[in-house]
């Protein structure tokens, strides 16, 4: 029996019950975090880790996850976009 690879759980620690993950969860942040430096540092950390899988057997999945992380970062690091997202 083969196990299906789950990048959200394996790489980001996001379980099924926490899906679909919101931007905060993707970046490993508490809900409604507003400190831009904390958001940027968390995004850097998550993206750096996922980049380590870019050349492995799950390269296509890593790119998809990196895109999601990037979108979360762009949204949450901008106060106006974050406020709209939080609403």
Coordinates of N, CA and C in Angstrom, one line a residue:
X1 N 0.8 -1.2 0.0 CA 0.0 0.0 0.0 C 0.9 1.2 0.0
X2 N 0.7 2.1 -1.0 CA 1.5 3.3 -1.1 C 0.8 4.4 -0.4
X3 N 1.6 5.2 0.3 CA 1.1 6.4 1.0 C 1.1 7.6 0.1
X4 N 0.1 8.4 0.1 CA 0.0 9.6 -0.7 C 0.8 10.7 0.0
X5 N 1.7 11.4 -0.8 CA 2.5 12.4 -0.3 C 1.6 13.6 0.0
X6 N 1.8 14.2 1.2 CA 1.0 15.3 1.7 C 2.0 16.4 2.1
X7 N 2.2 17.4 1.2 CA 3.2 18.4 1.4 C 2.8 19.4 2.6
X8 N 1.5 19.6 2.7 CA 1.0 20.5 3.7 C 1.4 19.9 5.1
X9 N 1.2 18.6 5.3 CA 1.5 18.0 6.6 C 3.0 17.8 6.7
X10 N 3.6 17.2 5.7 CA 5.1 16.9 5.8 C 6.0 18.1 5.9
X11 N 5.7 19.1 5.2 CA 6.6 20.2 5.1 C 6.2 21.4 6.1
X12 N 4.8 21.6 6.2 CA 4.4 22.7 6.9 C 3.6 22.4 8.2
X13 N 3.4 21.1 8.5 CA 2.8 20.7 9.7 C 1.3 21.0 9.8
X14 N 0.6 21.2 8.6 CA -0.8 21.5 8.5 C -1.6 20.2 8.3
X15 N -2.4 19.9 9.3 CA -3.2 18.7 9.3 C -4.5 18.9 8.5
X16 N -5.2 17.8 8.1 CA -6.4 17.9 7.4 C -7.4 18.8 8.0
X17 N -7.6 18.8 9.3 CA -8.6 19.6 10.0 C -8.3 21.1 9.9
X18 N -7.1 21.5 9.5 CA -6.8 22.9 9.4 C -6.8 23.3 7.9
X19 N -7.5 22.6 7.1 CA -7.5 22.9 5.7 C -8.9 23.4 5.2
X20 N -8.9 24.2 4.1 CA -7.8 24.7 3.5 C -7.0 25.7 4.4
X21 N -5.7 25.7 4.3 CA -5.0 26.6 5.2 C -5.2 28.1 4.8
X22 N -5.3 28.9 5.8 CA -5.4 30.4 5.5 C -4.0 30.9 5.4
X23 N -3.8 32.1 5.0 CA -2.5 32.7 4.8 C -1.7 32.7 6.1
X24 N -2.3 32.9 7.2 CA -1.6 32.9 8.5 C -1.0 31.5 8.8
X25 N -1.8 30.5 8.6 CA -1.4 29.1 8.8 C -0.3 28.7 7.9
X26 N -0.4 29.1 6.6 CA 0.7 28.8 5.7 C 2.0 29.3 6.1
X27 N 2.0 30.5 6.7 CA 3.3 31.1 7.1 C 3.7 30.8 8.5
X28 N 2.8 29.9 9.2 CA 3.2 29.5 10.6 C 3.0 30.6 11.6
X29 N 2.0 31.5 11.3 CA 1.7 32.6 12.2 C 0.4 32.5 13.0
X30 N 0.4 33.2 14.1 CA -0.9 33.3 14.8 C -1.9 34.1 14.0
X31 N -3.2 33.7 14.1 CA -4.2 34.5 13.3 C -4.1 36.0 13.7
X32 N -4.2 36.8 12.6 CA -4.3 38.3 12.7 C -3.0 38.9 13.1
X33 N -1.8 38.2 13.0 CA -0.5 38.8 13.2 C -0.4 40.0 12.4
X34 N 0.0 41.1 13.0 CA 0.1 42.4 12.2 C 1.5 43.0 12.1
X35 N 2.5 42.4 12.8 CA 3.9 42.9 12.7 C 4.5 42.4 11.4
X36 N 4.7 43.4 10.5 CA 5.3 43.1 9.2 C 6.6 42.4 9.3
X37 N 7.5 42.8 10.2 CA 8.8 42.1 10.3 C 8.6 40.6 10.7
X38 N 7.6 40.3 11.6 CA 7.3 38.9 11.9 C 6.8 38.2 10.7
X39 N 5.9 38.8 10.0 CA 5.3 38.2 8.8 C 6.4 37.9 7.8
X40 N 7.3 38.9 7.5 CA 8.3 38.7 6.5 C 9.3 37.6 7.0
X41 N 9.7 37.6 8.2 CA 10.6 36.5 8.7 C 10.0 35.1 8.6
X42 N 8.7 35.0 8.9 CA 8.0 33.7 8.9 C 7.9 33.3 7.4
X43 N 7.6 34.2 6.5 CA 7.6 33.9 5.1 C 8.9 33.4 4.6
X44 N 10.0 34.1 5.0 CA 11.3 33.7 4.6 C 11.7 32.3 5.1
X45 N 11.3 32.0 6.3 CA 11.6 30.7 6.9 C 10.9 29.6 6.2
X46 N 9.6 29.8 6.0 CA 8.8 28.8 5.3 C 9.3 28.5 3.9
X47 N 9.5 29.6 3.2 CA 9.9 29.5 1.8 C 11.3 28.9 1.6
X48 N 12.2 29.3 2.5 CA 13.6 28.7 2.5 C 13.5 27.2 2.7
X49 N 12.7 26.8 3.6 CA 12.6 25.3 3.8 C 12.0 24.6 2.6
X50 N 10.9 25.1 2.1 CA 10.3 24.5 0.9 C 11.2 24.5 -0.3
X51 N 12.0 25.5 -0.4 CA 13.0 25.5 -1.5 C 14.0 24.3 -1.5
X52 N 14.2 23.8 -0.3 CA 15.1 22.6 -0.3 C 14.6 21.4 -1.0
X53 N 13.3 21.4 -1.4 CA 12.7 20.3 -2.1 C 12.5 20.6 -3.6
X54 N 13.0 21.7 -4.1 CA 12.9 22.1 -5.5 C 13.5 21.1 -6.5
X55 N 14.5 20.4 -6.1 CA 15.2 19.5 -7.0 C 14.9 18.0 -6.7
X56 N 14.1 17.8 -5.8 CA 13.8 16.4 -5.4 C 12.6 15.8 -6.2
X57 N 12.1 14.7 -5.7 CA 11.0 14.0 -6.4 C 9.7 14.8 -6.4
X58 N 9.6 15.8 -5.5 CA 8.3 16.6 -5.4 C 8.6 18.0 -5.8
X59 N 9.4 18.2 -6.8 CA 9.7 19.6 -7.3 C 8.5 20.3 -7.8
X60 N 7.6 19.7 -8.5 CA 6.4 20.4 -9.0 C 5.5 20.8 -7.8
X61 N 5.4 20.0 -6.8 CA 4.6 20.3 -5.6 C 5.3 21.5 -4.8
X62 N 6.6 21.4 -4.8 CA 7.3 22.5 -4.0 C 7.0 23.9 -4.7
X63 N 7.0 23.9 -6.0 CA 6.7 25.1 -6.7 C 5.3 25.6 -6.4
X64 N 4.4 24.7 -6.4 CA 3.0 25.1 -6.1 C 2.9 25.7 -4.7
X65 N 3.5 25.0 -3.7 CA 3.5 25.5 -2.4 C 4.2 26.9 -2.2
X66 N 5.4 27.0 -2.9 CA 6.1 28.3 -2.9 C 5.2 29.4 -3.5
X67 N 4.4 29.1 -4.5 CA 3.5 30.2 -5.0 C 2.5 30.5 -4.0
X68 N 1.9 29.6 -3.3 CA 1.0 29.8 -2.2 C 1.6 30.7 -1.1
X69 N 2.8 30.3 -0.7 CA 3.5 31.1 0.3 C 3.8 32.5 -0.1
X70 N 4.1 32.7 -1.4 CA 4.4 34.0 -1.9 C 3.1 34.8 -1.9
X71 N 2.0 34.3 -2.3 CA 0.8 35.0 -2.3 C 0.4 35.4 -0.9
X72 N 0.6 34.5 0.1 CA 0.3 34.8 1.5 C 1.1 35.9 2.0
X73 N 2.4 35.9 1.6 CA 3.3 36.9 2.1 C 2.9 38.3 1.5
X74 N 2.6 38.4 0.2 CA 2.3 39.6 -0.4 C 1.0 40.2 0.2
X75 N 0.1 39.3 0.5 CA -1.2 39.8 1.2 C -1.0 40.3 2.6
X76 N -0.3 39.5 3.4 CA -0.2 39.8 4.8 C 0.8 40.9 5.1
X77 N 1.8 41.0 4.3 CA 2.8 42.1 4.6 C 2.4 43.5 4.2
X78 N 1.3 43.6 3.5 CA 0.7 44.9 3.1 C -0.5 45.1 4.0
X79 N -0.4 46.2 4.8 CA -1.5 46.4 5.8 C -2.9 46.6 5.2
X80 N -3.0 47.2 4.0 CA -4.3 47.4 3.4 C -4.8 46.0 2.9
X81 N -4.0 45.2 2.2 CA -4.4 43.9 1.8 C -4.7 43.0 2.9
X82 N -3.9 43.1 4.0 CA -4.2 42.3 5.2 C -5.5 42.6 5.8
X83 N -5.8 43.9 5.9 CA -7.1 44.3 6.5 C -8.3 43.8 5.6
X84 N -8.2 43.8 4.3 CA -9.2 43.3 3.4 C -9.3 41.8 3.6
X85 N -8.2 41.1 3.7 CA -8.2 39.7 3.9 C -8.8 39.3 5.2
X86 N -8.5 40.0 6.2 CA -9.0 39.7 7.6 C -10.5 39.9 7.6
X87 N -11.1 40.8 6.8 CA -12.5 41.1 6.8 C -13.2 39.9 6.2

